[in-house]
Tab-separated table of C-alpha atoms and ligand atoms in Angstrom:
chain	number	residue	atom	x	y	z
A	1	MET	CA	-58.702	-11.082	-55.118
A	2	SER	CA	-61.207	-10.183	-52.226
A	3	THR	CA	-60.775	-8.883	-48.835
A	4	LEU	CA	-60.003	-11.759	-46.228
A	5	GLU	CA	-63.223	-12.455	-43.732
A	6	LEU	CA	-63.402	-14.265	-40.979
A	7	ARG	CA	-66.043	-16.648	-42.632
A	8	THR	CA	-63.586	-16.880	-45.817
A	9	ILE	CA	-60.632	-18.345	-44.079
A	10	PRO	CA	-59.923	-21.234	-45.592
A	11	ALA	CA	-60.093	-23.977	-43.208
A	12	THR	CA	-56.840	-26.079	-42.564
A	13	HIS	CA	-56.945	-28.807	-44.394
A	14	ARG	CA	-57.461	-26.626	-47.697
A	15	LEU	CA	-54.241	-25.589	-46.675
A	16	SER	CA	-52.552	-28.856	-45.625
A	17	ASN	CA	-53.759	-30.388	-49.018
A	18	HIS	CA	-52.151	-28.254	-50.721
A	19	PRO	CA	-50.573	-30.125	-53.460
A	20	SER	CA	-47.353	-27.585	-53.761
A	21	LEU	CA	-46.999	-27.645	-50.378
A	22	LEU	CA	-47.306	-31.463	-49.887
A	23	HIS	CA	-44.662	-31.495	-52.794
A	24	TRP	CA	-42.117	-28.910	-50.810
A	25	ILE	CA	-42.513	-30.335	-47.381
A	26	ALA	CA	-41.666	-33.586	-48.896
A	27	ASN	CA	-38.301	-31.552	-50.170
A	28	GLU	CA	-37.733	-30.451	-46.964
A	29	ASN	CA	-38.094	-33.158	-44.796
A	30	ILE	CA	-40.415	-31.018	-42.845
A	31	SER	CA	-43.202	-33.613	-41.593
A	32	LEU	CA	-47.232	-33.024	-41.919
A	33	SER	CA	-48.360	-33.085	-38.458
A	34	GLU	CA	-45.524	-29.711	-38.581
A	35	LEU	CA	-47.087	-28.123	-41.602
A	36	THR	CA	-50.217	-29.044	-40.006
A	37	LYS	CA	-49.230	-27.240	-36.735
A	38	GLU	CA	-47.562	-24.413	-38.868
A	39	ILE	CA	-50.720	-23.376	-40.743
A	40	GLN	CA	-52.970	-23.744	-37.664
A	41	SER	CA	-50.884	-21.069	-36.037
A	42	TYR	CA	-50.693	-18.855	-39.031
A	43	LEU	CA	-54.213	-19.303	-39.297
A	44	HIS	CA	-55.192	-18.538	-35.425
A	45	GLU	CA	-53.159	-14.870	-36.430
A	46	LEU	CA	-54.990	-14.551	-39.094
A	47	ARG	CA	-58.524	-14.527	-37.223
A	48	GLN	CA	-57.039	-12.262	-34.332
A	49	ARG	CA	-55.523	-9.647	-36.772
A	50	ILE	CA	-59.296	-9.359	-38.747
A	51	SER	CA	-61.279	-9.675	-35.094
A	52	ALA	CA	-58.790	-6.646	-34.513
A	53	GLY	CA	-60.032	-4.667	-37.324
A	54	GLU	CA	-57.402	-5.414	-39.917
A	55	ARG	CA	-58.220	-5.641	-43.445
A	56	MET	CA	-55.972	-8.232	-45.921
A	57	GLU	CA	-56.456	-9.186	-49.109
A	58	TYR	CA	-57.518	-13.050	-49.900
A	59	ASN	CA	-55.077	-15.177	-51.805
A	60	LEU	CA	-54.353	-18.922	-51.554
A	61	GLU	CA	-51.290	-18.731	-53.287
A	62	GLU	CA	-49.827	-15.862	-51.363
A	63	MET	CA	-51.067	-18.067	-48.237
A	64	VAL	CA	-49.097	-21.219	-49.303
A	65	GLU	CA	-45.774	-18.642	-49.539
A	66	GLU	CA	-46.293	-17.283	-45.991
A	67	ILE	CA	-46.276	-20.642	-44.398
A	68	LYS	CA	-43.437	-21.389	-46.808
A	69	GLY	CA	-41.246	-18.650	-45.107
A	70	ARG	CA	-42.387	-19.339	-41.885
A	71	LEU	CA	-41.439	-23.169	-41.835
A	72	ILE	CA	-38.010	-21.998	-43.232
A	73	ARG	CA	-37.857	-19.710	-40.474
A	74	GLN	CA	-38.340	-22.864	-37.919
A	75	GLN	CA	-35.849	-24.906	-39.523
A	76	LYS	CA	-33.146	-22.671	-39.058
A	77	ARG	CA	-30.639	-23.377	-35.821
A	78	ASN	CA	-30.024	-20.527	-33.394
A	79	LEU	CA	-26.284	-21.952	-32.977
A	80	ARG	CA	-24.418	-20.900	-36.021
A	81	THR	CA	-21.438	-19.261	-37.338
A	82	VAL	CA	-21.182	-15.589	-37.293
A	83	ILE	CA	-18.469	-13.426	-39.135
A	84	ASN	CA	-16.119	-11.911	-36.595
A	85	ALA	CA	-14.611	-8.603	-37.613
A	86	THR	CA	-13.980	-7.213	-34.079
A	87	GLY	CA	-10.218	-8.196	-34.297
A	88	ILE	CA	-10.493	-10.025	-30.410
A	89	ILE	CA	-9.232	-13.305	-31.656
A	90	LEU	CA	-10.603	-15.082	-28.402
A	91	HIS	CA	-13.729	-13.386	-28.191
A	92	THR	CA	-15.653	-15.225	-25.252
A	93	ASN	CA	-19.617	-13.877	-26.388
A	94	LEU	CA	-18.523	-15.334	-30.189
A	95	GLY	CA	-17.306	-18.689	-28.772
A	96	ARG	CA	-13.638	-18.213	-27.710
A	97	ALA	CA	-11.058	-20.594	-29.856
A	98	VAL	CA	-12.077	-21.461	-33.375
A	99	LEU	CA	-11.483	-25.177	-33.860
A	100	ALA	CA	-8.700	-26.362	-36.542
A	101	LYS	CA	-9.801	-28.802	-38.961
A	102	SER	CA	-8.136	-31.623	-37.594
A	103	ALA	CA	-9.713	-31.475	-34.418
A	104	VAL	CA	-13.352	-31.033	-36.103
A	105	GLU	CA	-12.863	-33.984	-38.809
A	106	HIS	CA	-12.401	-35.835	-35.009
A	107	ILE	CA	-14.775	-34.592	-33.748
A	108	VAL	CA	-16.916	-35.958	-36.619
A	109	THR	CA	-14.856	-39.383	-36.918
A	110	VAL	CA	-15.677	-40.695	-32.988
A	111	ALA	CA	-18.996	-39.129	-33.259
A	112	SER	CA	-20.636	-40.698	-35.791
A	113	ARG	CA	-19.578	-44.597	-35.012
A	114	TYR	CA	-18.686	-46.356	-31.686
A	115	SER	CA	-15.820	-45.898	-29.738
A	116	ASN	CA	-12.912	-46.957	-27.690
A	117	LEU	CA	-14.204	-43.752	-25.216
A	118	GLU	CA	-13.747	-46.539	-22.139
A	119	TYR	CA	-12.990	-49.170	-23.726
A	120	HIS	CA	-9.119	-50.854	-23.843
A	121	ILE	CA	-9.081	-52.648	-27.036
A	122	GLU	CA	-5.936	-54.282	-26.207
A	123	ASN	CA	-7.242	-55.657	-23.025
A	124	GLY	CA	-10.663	-56.257	-23.730
A	125	SER	CA	-11.439	-54.689	-20.788
A	126	ARG	CA	-13.052	-51.732	-19.708
A	127	GLY	CA	-10.908	-48.611	-19.618
A	128	SER	CA	-10.712	-44.789	-18.916
A	129	ARG	CA	-11.519	-42.201	-20.972
A	130	HIS	CA	-8.603	-40.339	-19.468
A	131	ASP	CA	-6.284	-42.714	-20.800
A	132	HIS	CA	-6.224	-40.869	-24.402
A	133	ILE	CA	-4.832	-37.261	-23.370
A	134	GLU	CA	-3.200	-38.248	-20.441
A	135	GLN	CA	-0.023	-38.860	-21.981
A	136	LEU	CA	0.002	-36.492	-24.892
A	137	ILE	CA	-0.195	-33.993	-21.404
A	138	LYS	CA	2.514	-34.983	-20.153
A	139	GLU	CA	4.632	-35.247	-23.113
A	140	ILE	CA	3.948	-31.549	-24.050
A	141	THR	CA	4.011	-30.314	-20.360
A	142	GLY	CA	6.579	-32.284	-18.442
A	143	ALA	CA	3.983	-33.342	-16.009
A	144	GLU	CA	3.757	-36.447	-13.515
A	145	ALA	CA	-0.097	-36.507	-14.527
A	146	ALA	CA	-3.147	-34.941	-16.124
A	147	MET	CA	-6.842	-34.888	-16.928
A	148	VAL	CA	-9.870	-33.094	-18.216
A	149	VAL	CA	-12.647	-31.442	-16.825
A	150	ASN	CA	-15.565	-29.006	-17.912
A	151	ASN	CA	-13.562	-26.020	-18.325
A	152	ASN	CA	-11.370	-24.583	-15.852
A	153	ALA	CA	-13.480	-23.163	-13.351
A	154	ALA	CA	-14.543	-26.763	-12.405
A	155	ALA	CA	-10.809	-27.849	-12.509
A	156	VAL	CA	-10.765	-24.624	-10.321
A	157	PHE	CA	-13.045	-26.213	-8.435
A	158	LEU	CA	-12.284	-29.840	-8.134
A	159	ILE	CA	-8.733	-29.293	-7.168
A	160	LEU	CA	-9.405	-26.721	-4.188
A	161	ARG	CA	-12.741	-29.464	-2.959
A	162	GLU	CA	-10.231	-32.783	-3.098
A	163	LEU	CA	-7.265	-31.002	-1.924
A	164	ALA	CA	-8.857	-27.970	0.957
A	165	MET	CA	-12.006	-28.755	1.738
A	166	GLY	CA	-12.511	-27.724	5.577
A	167	LYS	CA	-9.176	-26.054	5.116
A	168	GLU	CA	-7.423	-22.609	5.059
A	169	VAL	CA	-6.600	-21.625	1.215
A	170	VAL	CA	-3.913	-19.026	1.560
A	171	VAL	CA	-3.434	-16.656	-1.974
A	172	SER	CA	-2.360	-13.323	-2.223
A	173	ARG	CA	-4.832	-10.367	-1.637
A	174	GLY	CA	-3.516	-9.506	-5.577
A	175	GLN	CA	-5.049	-12.050	-7.011
A	176	LEU	CA	-8.756	-12.229	-5.818
A	177	VAL	CA	-9.982	-11.955	-9.266
A	178	GLU	CA	-13.040	-11.887	-11.442
A	179	ILE	CA	-12.795	-13.528	-14.818
A	180	GLY	CA	-15.665	-13.210	-17.377
A	181	GLY	CA	-18.206	-11.273	-14.864
A	182	SER	CA	-19.414	-14.428	-12.963
A	183	PHE	CA	-16.048	-16.437	-12.165
A	184	ARG	CA	-14.775	-14.929	-8.400
A	185	ILE	CA	-11.500	-16.914	-6.504
A	186	SER	CA	-13.450	-15.621	-3.567
A	187	GLU	CA	-17.174	-17.022	-4.473
A	188	ILE	CA	-15.436	-20.643	-5.685
A	189	MET	CA	-13.683	-20.688	-2.813
A	190	GLU	CA	-16.372	-20.505	-0.554
A	191	GLU	CA	-18.769	-22.578	-2.382
A	192	SER	CA	-16.140	-25.501	-2.241
A	193	GLY	CA	-15.708	-25.229	1.285
A	194	CYS	CA	-12.514	-23.758	1.675
A	195	ILE	CA	-11.605	-21.106	3.966
A	196	LEU	CA	-10.156	-18.224	2.168
A	197	ARG	CA	-6.799	-16.797	4.054
A	198	GLU	CA	-6.042	-13.541	2.213
A	199	VAL	CA	-2.445	-12.313	2.753
A	200	GLY	CA	-0.497	-9.173	1.621
A	201	THR	CA	-2.424	-5.655	-0.104
A	202	THR	CA	-3.498	-5.255	-3.003
A	203	ASN	CA	-0.658	-4.226	-4.898
A	204	LYS	CA	2.380	-5.909	-2.638
A	205	THR	CA	2.564	-9.360	-1.315
A	206	HIS	CA	5.648	-11.009	0.398
A	207	LEU	CA	6.897	-14.350	0.964
A	208	LYS	CA	6.721	-13.742	4.728
A	209	ASP	CA	3.106	-12.727	4.428
A	210	TYR	CA	2.097	-16.474	3.321
A	211	GLU	CA	4.641	-17.810	5.872
A	212	LYS	CA	2.805	-16.148	8.673
A	213	ALA	CA	-0.460	-17.288	8.204
A	214	ILE	CA	0.169	-20.937	7.634
A	215	ASN	CA	-0.706	-22.766	10.466
A	216	GLU	CA	-1.939	-26.545	10.637
A	217	ARG	CA	-5.307	-25.788	9.226
A	218	THR	CA	-3.765	-24.844	5.953
A	219	GLY	CA	-4.337	-27.295	3.190
A	220	LEU	CA	-3.104	-25.621	0.272
A	221	LEU	CA	-0.925	-22.531	-1.600
A	222	LEU	CA	-2.745	-20.575	-4.176
A	223	LYS	CA	-1.192	-18.779	-7.223
A	224	VAL	CA	-3.926	-17.342	-9.163
A	225	HIS	CA	-2.830	-16.389	-12.612
A	226	THR	CA	-3.839	-12.291	-12.918
A	227	SER	CA	-5.332	-13.174	-16.567
A	228	ASN	CA	-7.370	-10.046	-16.708
A	229	PHE	CA	-5.560	-7.249	-15.417
A	230	ARG	CA	-2.209	-6.042	-14.434
A	231	THR	CA	-0.871	-4.256	-11.356
A	232	ILE	CA	1.308	-1.413	-11.720
A	233	GLY	CA	3.507	1.049	-10.089
A	234	PHE	CA	4.853	-0.166	-6.455
A	235	THR	CA	4.027	-3.639	-6.517
A	236	LYS	CA	5.394	-6.834	-5.512
A	237	SER	CA	4.771	-10.860	-5.918
A	238	VAL	CA	6.143	-13.937	-4.518
A	239	THR	CA	6.961	-16.188	-7.468
A	240	LEU	CA	6.564	-19.409	-8.620
A	241	SER	CA	9.221	-21.041	-7.347
A	242	GLU	CA	9.639	-18.964	-3.509
A	243	LEU	CA	5.881	-20.347	-2.817
A	244	VAL	CA	7.148	-24.171	-3.905
A	245	ALA	CA	9.923	-24.193	-1.304
A	246	LEU	CA	7.862	-22.856	1.416
A	247	GLY	CA	4.985	-25.401	0.887
A	248	LYS	CA	8.080	-28.474	0.677
A	249	LYS	CA	9.196	-26.931	4.077
A	250	HIS	CA	5.517	-26.847	5.587
A	251	ARG	CA	4.813	-30.016	3.518
A	252	ILE	CA	1.744	-28.437	1.818
A	253	PRO	CA	0.781	-28.811	-1.965
A	254	VAL	CA	1.083	-25.699	-4.481
A	255	TYR	CA	-1.942	-24.980	-7.069
A	256	GLU	CA	-1.223	-22.088	-9.790
A	257	ASP	CA	-4.734	-21.755	-11.355
A	258	LEU	CA	-2.864	-20.509	-14.586
A	259	GLY	CA	-6.402	-19.343	-16.277
A	260	SER	CA	-5.208	-19.537	-19.825
A	261	GLY	CA	-1.952	-20.785	-19.874
A	262	VAL	CA	0.445	-21.001	-23.436
A	263	LEU	CA	2.385	-23.924	-24.261
A	264	TYR	CA	3.592	-22.319	-27.594
A	265	ASP	CA	6.079	-19.579	-26.304
A	266	LEU	CA	4.589	-15.962	-27.735
A	267	ARG	CA	7.522	-14.254	-25.978
A	268	ARG	CA	9.530	-15.311	-28.902
A	269	TYR	CA	7.582	-13.319	-31.297
A	270	GLY	CA	7.387	-10.221	-28.688
A	271	ILE	CA	3.723	-10.837	-27.368
A	272	GLY	CA	3.525	-10.750	-23.689
A	273	ASP	CA	5.369	-11.908	-21.180
A	274	GLU	CA	3.279	-15.454	-20.289
A	275	PRO	CA	5.147	-18.001	-18.513
A	276	LEU	CA	4.994	-21.422	-20.609
A	277	ILE	CA	2.719	-24.110	-19.109
A	278	GLN	CA	6.093	-26.419	-19.339
A	279	GLU	CA	8.032	-23.773	-17.210
A	280	VAL	CA	5.469	-23.815	-14.584
A	281	ILE	CA	5.611	-27.259	-14.419
A	282	ALA	CA	9.050	-27.472	-13.789
A	283	GLN	CA	9.296	-25.018	-11.054
A	284	GLY	CA	7.726	-27.799	-9.330
A	285	ALA	CA	4.204	-26.691	-8.879
A	286	ASP	CA	2.251	-29.378	-7.776
A	287	LEU	CA	-0.565	-28.543	-9.754
A	288	VAL	CA	-1.845	-26.319	-12.422
A	289	SER	CA	-4.942	-25.928	-14.437
A	290	PHE	CA	-5.811	-24.043	-17.579
A	291	SER	CA	-8.330	-23.869	-19.927
A	292	GLY	CA	-8.820	-25.910	-23.480
A	293	ASP	CA	-10.592	-22.846	-25.359
A	294	LYS	CA	-7.823	-20.124	-24.596
A	295	LEU	CA	-4.682	-19.295	-25.611
A	296	LEU	CA	-4.256	-23.294	-26.461
A	297	GLY	CA	-7.046	-22.879	-28.963
A	298	GLY	CA	-9.035	-26.323	-28.494
A	299	PRO	CA	-12.455	-26.718	-27.182
A	300	GLN	CA	-13.769	-25.916	-23.875
A	301	ALA	CA	-12.240	-27.912	-21.375
A	302	GLY	CA	-9.927	-27.668	-18.136
A	303	ILE	CA	-7.208	-29.016	-18.544
A	304	ILE	CA	-5.142	-30.246	-15.031
A	305	ALA	CA	-1.544	-31.084	-14.505
A	306	GLY	CA	0.876	-31.741	-11.819
A	307	ARG	CA	2.223	-34.733	-9.190
A	308	LYS	CA	0.426	-37.916	-9.632
A	309	GLU	CA	-0.806	-38.198	-6.050
A	310	TRP	CA	-2.604	-35.355	-6.040
A	311	VAL	CA	-3.956	-36.285	-9.727
A	312	GLU	CA	-4.734	-40.070	-9.125
A	313	ARG	CA	-6.621	-38.054	-5.828
A	314	LEU	CA	-8.538	-35.758	-8.221
A	315	LYS	CA	-9.897	-38.592	-10.477
A	316	LYS	CA	-11.688	-40.331	-7.970
A	317	ASN	CA	-13.254	-38.020	-6.667
A	318	GLN	CA	-16.984	-37.854	-6.918
A	319	LEU	CA	-16.789	-34.513	-8.564
A	320	ALA	CA	-14.802	-35.355	-11.079
A	321	ARG	CA	-18.048	-37.807	-12.817
A	322	ILE	CA	-19.821	-34.831	-12.397
A	323	LEU	CA	-17.164	-32.497	-14.042
A	324	ARG	CA	-16.008	-35.113	-16.846
A	325	VAL	CA	-16.200	-33.984	-20.682
A	326	ASP	CA	-17.426	-36.069	-23.315
A	327	LYS	CA	-16.197	-37.935	-26.271
A	328	LEU	CA	-16.581	-34.720	-28.495
A	329	THR	CA	-14.206	-32.463	-26.354
A	330	LEU	CA	-11.871	-35.061	-26.078
A	331	SER	CA	-11.484	-35.786	-29.691
A	332	ALA	CA	-10.952	-32.238	-30.337
A	333	LEU	CA	-8.289	-31.273	-27.905
A	334	GLU	CA	-6.510	-35.009	-28.274
A	335	SER	CA	-6.258	-33.650	-32.080
A	336	THR	CA	-5.834	-29.768	-30.902
A	337	LEU	CA	-2.489	-31.220	-28.624
A	338	HIS	CA	-1.632	-32.870	-31.540
A	339	LEU	CA	-0.554	-29.799	-33.388
A	340	TYR	CA	1.945	-28.741	-30.528
A	341	LYS	CA	4.324	-31.472	-31.621
A	342	ASN	CA	5.402	-29.476	-34.683
A	343	GLU	CA	5.717	-25.830	-34.843
A	344	LYS	CA	4.992	-25.604	-38.285
A	345	LEU	CA	1.769	-27.361	-38.462
A	346	LEU	CA	0.703	-25.274	-35.219
A	347	LEU	CA	1.589	-21.545	-36.788
A	348	THR	CA	-0.477	-22.444	-39.892
A	349	GLU	CA	-3.504	-25.095	-39.027
A	350	LEU	CA	-4.521	-23.698	-35.429
A	351	PRO	CA	-6.300	-20.847	-35.616
A	352	THR	CA	-5.795	-19.577	-32.561
A	353	MET	CA	-2.154	-19.644	-32.804
A	354	ARG	CA	-2.329	-18.539	-36.508
A	355	ASP	CA	-4.158	-15.402	-36.153
A	356	ILE	CA	-2.245	-13.971	-33.040
A	357	CYS	CA	1.397	-14.476	-34.605
A	358	SER	CA	-0.199	-13.725	-38.303
A	359	PRO	CA	2.675	-11.310	-40.068
A	360	LEU	CA	1.215	-7.723	-40.131
A	361	HIS	CA	1.430	-7.628	-43.874
A	362	ILE	CA	-0.754	-10.079	-45.026
A	363	ILE	CA	-3.326	-8.601	-42.669
A	364	LYS	CA	-2.782	-5.574	-44.349
A	365	GLU	CA	-2.776	-6.934	-47.850
A	366	ARG	CA	-6.417	-8.303	-46.805
A	367	ALA	CA	-7.968	-5.203	-45.510
A	368	ILE	CA	-6.449	-3.466	-49.822
A	369	GLN	CA	-8.044	-6.779	-50.889
A	370	LEU	CA	-11.409	-5.859	-49.137
A	371	GLN	CA	-10.913	-2.297	-49.911
A	372	THR	CA	-11.058	-3.075	-53.605
A	373	MET	CA	-13.872	-4.946	-53.480
A	374	ILE	CA	-16.264	-2.332	-51.404
A	375	ASP	CA	-18.344	-0.265	-53.998
A	376	SER	CA	-16.358	3.666	-53.466
A	377	HIS	CA	-19.289	5.067	-55.276
A	378	LYS	CA	-21.152	4.322	-52.026
A	379	TRP	CA	-19.125	4.446	-49.011
A	380	LYS	CA	-16.093	6.508	-48.023
A	381	VAL	CA	-13.480	3.434	-47.712
A	382	THR	CA	-10.147	3.950	-45.565
A	383	VAL	CA	-7.275	1.414	-44.609
A	384	ARG	CA	-5.457	2.109	-41.458
A	385	GLU	CA	-2.925	0.971	-39.390
A	386	ASP	CA	-4.480	0.072	-35.473
A	387	VAL	CA	-3.799	-1.962	-32.697
A	388	THR	CA	-6.246	-5.199	-30.980
A	389	GLU	CA	-6.600	-7.315	-28.025
A	390	VAL	CA	-6.262	-11.217	-28.131
A	391	GLY	CA	-9.362	-11.021	-25.749
A	392	GLY	CA	-10.768	-13.824	-23.666
A	393	GLY	CA	-9.165	-12.557	-21.015
A	394	THR	CA	-5.467	-13.815	-21.974
A	395	LEU	CA	-2.955	-11.143	-22.162
A	396	PRO	CA	-4.301	-7.835	-21.075
A	397	GLU	CA	-1.601	-5.601	-21.579
A	398	VAL	CA	-0.923	-7.327	-25.215
A	399	LYS	CA	-1.765	-4.547	-27.983
A	400	LEU	CA	-1.165	-6.666	-31.270
A	401	PRO	CA	-0.503	-4.663	-34.501
A	402	THR	CA	-3.494	-5.284	-36.980
A	403	TRP	CA	-5.153	-3.159	-40.400
A	404	THR	CA	-8.626	-2.313	-40.383
A	405	VAL	CA	-11.273	-1.369	-43.434
A	406	ALA	CA	-13.479	1.966	-41.875
A	407	ILE	CA	-16.714	3.040	-43.938
A	408	GLN	CA	-18.652	5.602	-43.984
A	409	SER	CA	-21.321	7.471	-45.805
A	410	ASP	CA	-23.257	10.523	-45.400
A	411	HIS	CA	-26.474	8.393	-45.922
A	412	LEU	CA	-26.431	5.439	-43.857
A	413	PRO	CA	-25.425	6.440	-40.308
A	414	ALA	CA	-22.608	3.767	-38.857
A	415	HIS	CA	-25.481	2.288	-36.326
A	416	VAL	CA	-28.009	1.517	-38.832
A	417	ALA	CA	-25.453	-0.527	-41.463
A	418	GLU	CA	-23.559	-2.083	-38.332
A	419	ARG	CA	-27.066	-3.305	-37.078
A	420	LYS	CA	-27.996	-4.900	-41.112
A	421	MET	CA	-24.603	-6.332	-41.230
A	422	ARG	CA	-25.043	-8.124	-37.655
A	423	MET	CA	-28.702	-9.359	-38.689
A	424	GLY	CA	-27.803	-11.206	-42.104
A	425	ASP	CA	-26.678	-13.787	-43.245
A	426	PRO	CA	-24.756	-14.921	-42.308
A	427	ALA	CA	-24.330	-12.013	-39.355
A	428	ILE	CA	-21.307	-10.133	-39.288
A	429	ILE	CA	-19.564	-8.729	-36.504
A	430	ALA	CA	-18.188	-5.180	-36.457
A	431	ARG	CA	-17.420	-2.196	-34.613
A	432	ILE	CA	-18.997	1.289	-34.861
A	433	SER	CA	-15.961	3.852	-34.205
A	434	LYS	CA	-16.921	7.466	-34.305
A	435	ASP	CA	-19.553	7.741	-37.522
A	436	GLU	CA	-17.309	5.090	-39.020
A	437	LEU	CA	-18.334	0.712	-39.465
A	438	ILE	CA	-14.874	-0.535	-38.779
A	439	PHE	CA	-13.492	-3.920	-40.005
A	440	ASP	CA	-10.562	-5.625	-38.303
A	441	LEU	CA	-8.996	-8.187	-40.772
A	442	ARG	CA	-6.600	-9.999	-37.794
A	443	THR	CA	-10.047	-12.070	-37.134
A	444	ILE	CA	-11.775	-12.304	-40.693
A	445	GLN	CA	-10.108	-14.844	-43.346
A	446	GLU	CA	-9.541	-14.852	-46.676
A	447	ASP	CA	-12.554	-16.764	-47.673
A	448	GLU	CA	-14.560	-14.583	-45.910
A	449	LEU	CA	-13.981	-11.607	-47.788
A	450	SER	CA	-15.830	-11.847	-50.423
A	451	CYS	CA	-19.088	-12.193	-48.116
A	452	VAL	CA	-18.568	-9.176	-46.110
A	453	ALA	CA	-17.665	-7.094	-49.171
A	454	GLU	CA	-20.944	-8.257	-50.720
A	455	ALA	CA	-23.054	-7.515	-46.991
A	456	ILE	CA	-20.953	-3.955	-47.422
A	457	ASN	CA	-22.142	-3.611	-51.306
A	458	ARG	CA	-25.451	-4.438	-50.494
A	459	LEU	CA	-26.335	-2.329	-47.739
A	460	PHE	CA	-27.986	0.301	-49.290
A	461	THR	CA	-30.651	-1.639	-50.789
B	501	PLP	C1	-10.676	-17.924	-17.770
B	501	PLP	C2	-9.813	-18.252	-15.910
B	501	PLP	C3	-10.394	-19.722	-15.454
B	501	PLP	C4	-11.858	-19.990	-15.668
B	501	PLP	O1	-11.837	-20.791	-16.989
B	501	PLP	P1	-12.882	-21.361	-17.751
B	501	PLP	O2	-12.165	-22.258	-19.111
B	501	PLP	O3	-13.462	-20.095	-18.496
B	501	PLP	O4	-13.871	-21.742	-16.879
B	501	PLP	C5	-10.209	-19.540	-14.081
B	501	PLP	N1	-8.814	-18.367	-14.200
B	501	PLP	C6	-8.424	-17.696	-14.091
B	501	PLP	C7	-7.229	-17.152	-13.603
B	501	PLP	C8	-8.607	-17.859	-15.650
B	501	PLP	O5	-8.347	-16.923	-16.556
């Protein structure tokens, strides 16, 4: 081995013709031009470092290994899976709902070949992409008609635009919410060319407040589900039924942005007081909209359901073309909705519902199992009961009981351990509390336990 100097840096072709590298890239499906580019950039870096006065030993084999390492890092995809140890089931930063296996398989099947996305097989003619799941949504929600757009924010925008552009939209001041730091009802309203007509006060809005606001310019009565907060104390809001009656009297459509919306009654499990979408439709709302990837447990999408006359108008709006979903989303959504036809299947196969309704003793067993897998010579391990939340701006008042495993060591601060877990492969996202690193077993699956335990046991090395 000798010290590397500018004039002894190997030529690009010496590395790009290196037999072991050539053999290796063939196995890794890396092209010769990718290899050459990487070698050039590597040699360029070496020249700069030497010019800056750095001394390096020269060994061709080590250079080859370094280039392989750099190419491997480049092949890695940026978007990848992580282990969610936060306990928050619909974690917006971690991709919200985890899809059911059947939904993923449906995506793969449909995407791998041509499909009948916009083709009517029976008639041999052009079909509509809306047809594939409209019937299913109608069946499950009881609505007359339905359609799907890119997300619920898009649904709100499309509805405001088609039903109330240039007109006034009456909404309670207590429902002018901001969701996820970027979606504000008041701003969406402005963007869509509607005039916001706020009524009532932050904590109290009465029916007469709505009635007084109605005039010949009124286009829509809007109710927004206050998904991510609760006003408590002296509060009064108008029920949907009251609004529907008012809308009928003045011939003005009533639309409720349900935000999350649930199709399965979580109140049966004592979880929250979220009204069922089916009930909201039955109460006579002209339109409702909700997210596909919140409590529904499906792909990102905005589902619109309600009266046929309005939905037909929405489908014809030019914006519907801009906001339309692709075949991947439709496949996942169709398979997700199918699970709602069978309660037993829903609670075992749909990750979102399975994790929300997961019995506490199962979570406790998982926590104890993880505890036994962690090296107790290195870590002080504590298993304890705790609370978590559903997340994704849903069910803000619900505290879900859960079990956690906390690890602590005098030799490795929690923030260092937290970072190491996060930077590992796969990344494991846990939280710090005091000087402990906490793993919440509500969102760690059985088949992830050994991976988490191994990562913990490796933390000291
Ligand atoms: C989450 C939410 C939205 C936005 O839905 P996305 O599917 O995230 O676009 C709109 N309105 C309410 C009330 C919500 O809770």
